[in-house]
Amino acid sequence: SVFYGMSFGGTQTFIGIMWATYFGRGHVGSISGAMLPIQLTTNAMGPYFGGWSYDTTGSYFLAFTVFAIASAIGSACAFFAGAPRRRPERLVAAA
């Protein structure tokens, strides 16, 4: 549980930093707002898909295979993503 807590916390922190690096700090809120419903929906569907897979086939092989392929595709996308282009942040002057 300690390892899971540290890795999950690190992942969530890294995602915010990554979005800010790629898209700018001014867009993190809107990106997070667009991505969170997708993330929550797919996280909620995972156990149901695993249960359906077990009930249908009698094993978790299909579910774990689909999850592994999705993870491999996501990892490949992250690996081949280009380096972020640095753009100067636009600062808004305080009134």
PDB file of C-alpha atoms in Angstrom:
ATOM      1  CA  SER A   1       0.000   0.000   0.000  1.00  0.00           C
ATOM      2  CA  VAL A   2       2.913   2.352   0.652  1.00  0.00           C
ATOM      3  CA  PHE A   3       4.369   1.682  -2.804  1.00  0.00           C
ATOM      4  CA  TYR A   4       0.965   2.124  -4.436  1.00  0.00           C
ATOM      5  CA  GLY A   5       0.377   5.394  -2.583  1.00  0.00           C
ATOM      6  CA  MET A   6       3.749   6.811  -3.576  1.00  0.00           C
ATOM      7  CA  SER A   7       3.433   5.734  -7.200  1.00  0.00           C
ATOM      8  CA  PHE A   8      -0.149   6.972  -7.550  1.00  0.00           C
ATOM      9  CA  GLY A   9       0.699  10.308  -5.951  1.00  0.00           C
ATOM     10  CA  GLY A  10       3.723  10.644  -8.209  1.00  0.00           C
ATOM     11  CA  THR A  11       1.674   9.858 -11.275  1.00  0.00           C
ATOM     12  CA  GLN A  12      -0.940  12.482 -10.478  1.00  0.00           C
ATOM     13  CA  THR A  13       1.730  15.096  -9.821  1.00  0.00           C
ATOM     14  CA  PHE A  14       3.575  14.177 -13.016  1.00  0.00           C
ATOM     15  CA  ILE A  15       0.436  14.510 -15.152  1.00  0.00           C
ATOM     16  CA  GLY A  16      -0.131  18.108 -14.012  1.00  0.00           C
ATOM     17  CA  ILE A  17       3.509  18.995 -14.624  1.00  0.00           C
ATOM     18  CA  MET A  18       3.440  17.342 -18.044  1.00  0.00           C
ATOM     19  CA  TRP A  19       0.309  19.227 -19.124  1.00  0.00           C
ATOM     20  CA  ALA A  20       1.785  22.511 -17.915  1.00  0.00           C
ATOM     21  CA  THR A  21       5.032  21.811 -19.781  1.00  0.00           C
ATOM     22  CA  TYR A  22       3.376  20.830 -23.050  1.00  0.00           C
ATOM     23  CA  PHE A  23       0.455  23.239 -23.164  1.00  0.00           C
ATOM     24  CA  GLY A  24       1.310  26.053 -20.748  1.00  0.00           C
ATOM     25  CA  ARG A  25       0.203  26.693 -17.196  1.00  0.00           C
ATOM     26  CA  GLY A  26      -2.761  28.755 -18.319  1.00  0.00           C
ATOM     27  CA  HIS A  27      -4.404  25.716 -19.942  1.00  0.00           C
ATOM     28  CA  VAL A  28      -3.990  23.079 -17.230  1.00  0.00           C
ATOM     29  CA  GLY A  29      -7.463  23.657 -15.776  1.00  0.00           C
ATOM     30  CA  SER A  30      -9.291  23.307 -19.074  1.00  0.00           C
ATOM     31  CA  ILE A  31      -7.248  20.247 -20.076  1.00  0.00           C
ATOM     32  CA  SER A  32      -7.873  18.650 -16.706  1.00  0.00           C
ATOM     33  CA  GLY A  33     -11.573  19.427 -16.988  1.00  0.00           C
ATOM     34  CA  ALA A  34     -11.732  17.804 -20.418  1.00  0.00           C
ATOM     35  CA  MET A  35      -9.695  14.740 -19.454  1.00  0.00           C
ATOM     36  CA  LEU A  36     -11.121  13.957 -16.014  1.00  0.00           C
ATOM     37  CA  PRO A  37     -14.519  12.659 -17.212  1.00  0.00           C
ATOM     38  CA  ILE A  38     -12.793  10.372 -19.728  1.00  0.00           C
ATOM     39  CA  GLN A  39     -10.335   9.127 -17.120  1.00  0.00           C
ATOM     40  CA  LEU A  40     -13.036   8.499 -14.512  1.00  0.00           C
ATOM     41  CA  THR A  41     -15.293   6.726 -17.005  1.00  0.00           C
ATOM     42  CA  THR A  42     -12.581   4.378 -18.243  1.00  0.00           C
ATOM     43  CA  ASN A  43     -11.379   3.720 -14.675  1.00  0.00           C
ATOM     44  CA  ALA A  44     -14.924   2.811 -13.674  1.00  0.00           C
ATOM     45  CA  MET A  45     -15.445   0.576 -16.721  1.00  0.00           C
ATOM     46  CA  GLY A  46     -12.312  -1.515 -16.074  1.00  0.00           C
ATOM     47  CA  PRO A  47     -13.694  -3.680 -13.254  1.00  0.00           C
ATOM     48  CA  TYR A  48     -16.973  -4.187 -15.089  1.00  0.00           C
ATOM     49  CA  PHE A  49     -15.122  -5.290 -18.210  1.00  0.00           C
ATOM     50  CA  GLY A  50     -12.958  -7.636 -16.138  1.00  0.00           C
ATOM     51  CA  GLY A  51     -16.036  -9.132 -14.499  1.00  0.00           C
ATOM     52  CA  TRP A  52     -17.831  -9.502 -17.817  1.00  0.00           C
ATOM     53  CA  SER A  53     -14.738 -11.122 -19.311  1.00  0.00           C
ATOM     54  CA  TYR A  54     -14.544 -13.630 -16.470  1.00  0.00           C
ATOM     55  CA  ASP A  55     -18.273 -14.378 -16.566  1.00  0.00           C
ATOM     56  CA  THR A  56     -18.212 -14.856 -20.335  1.00  0.00           C
ATOM     57  CA  THR A  57     -14.969 -16.788 -20.840  1.00  0.00           C
ATOM     58  CA  GLY A  58     -14.239 -18.234 -17.400  1.00  0.00           C
ATOM     59  CA  SER A  59     -10.883 -16.449 -17.142  1.00  0.00           C
ATOM     60  CA  TYR A  60      -9.394 -12.988 -16.961  1.00  0.00           C
ATOM     61  CA  PHE A  61      -7.148 -13.561 -19.994  1.00  0.00           C
ATOM     62  CA  LEU A  62      -9.219 -11.380 -22.340  1.00  0.00           C
ATOM     63  CA  ALA A  63      -9.425  -8.508 -19.853  1.00  0.00           C
ATOM     64  CA  PHE A  64      -5.702  -8.582 -19.036  1.00  0.00           C
ATOM     65  CA  THR A  65      -4.827  -8.833 -22.719  1.00  0.00           C
ATOM     66  CA  VAL A  66      -6.975  -5.808 -23.591  1.00  0.00           C
ATOM     67  CA  PHE A  67      -5.520  -3.840 -20.650  1.00  0.00           C
ATOM     68  CA  ALA A  68      -1.967  -4.797 -21.647  1.00  0.00           C
ATOM     69  CA  ILE A  69      -2.532  -3.748 -25.272  1.00  0.00           C
ATOM     70  CA  ALA A  70      -4.063  -0.433 -24.160  1.00  0.00           C
ATOM     71  CA  SER A  71      -1.092   0.156 -21.847  1.00  0.00           C
ATOM     72  CA  ALA A  72       1.369  -0.669 -24.624  1.00  0.00           C
ATOM     73  CA  ILE A  73      -0.365   1.731 -27.022  1.00  0.00           C
ATOM     74  CA  GLY A  74      -0.366   4.479 -24.393  1.00  0.00           C
ATOM     75  CA  SER A  75       3.299   3.847 -23.601  1.00  0.00           C
ATOM     76  CA  ALA A  76       4.218   3.982 -27.286  1.00  0.00           C
ATOM     77  CA  CYS A  77       2.334   7.252 -27.717  1.00  0.00           C
ATOM     78  CA  ALA A  78       4.132   8.747 -24.714  1.00  0.00           C
ATOM     79  CA  PHE A  79       7.513   7.456 -25.923  1.00  0.00           C
ATOM     80  CA  PHE A  80       7.147   8.839 -29.447  1.00  0.00           C
ATOM     81  CA  ALA A  81       5.658  12.189 -28.405  1.00  0.00           C
ATOM     82  CA  GLY A  82       7.925  14.991 -29.448  1.00  0.00           C
ATOM     83  CA  ALA A  83       9.617  17.288 -27.008  1.00  0.00           C
ATOM     84  CA  PRO A  84       7.457  20.195 -25.981  1.00  0.00           C
ATOM     85  CA  ARG A  85       8.031  23.435 -27.819  1.00  0.00           C
ATOM     86  CA  ARG A  86       8.846  26.187 -25.418  1.00  0.00           C
ATOM     87  CA  ARG A  87       6.714  29.238 -25.863  1.00  0.00           C
ATOM     88  CA  PRO A  88       7.071  32.267 -23.655  1.00  0.00           C
ATOM     89  CA  GLU A  89       4.333  32.507 -21.053  1.00  0.00           C
ATOM     90  CA  ARG A  90       2.106  35.529 -21.499  1.00  0.00           C
ATOM     91  CA  LEU A  91       1.892  37.347 -18.249  1.00  0.00           C
ATOM     92  CA  VAL A  92      -1.173  39.373 -17.486  1.00  0.00           C
ATOM     93  CA  ALA A  93      -0.407  42.627 -15.726  1.00  0.00           C
ATOM     94  CA  ALA A  94      -2.256  43.160 -12.480  1.00  0.00           C
ATOM     95  CA  ALA A  95      -4.755  45.993 -12.622  1.00  0.00           C
TER      96      ALA A  95
END
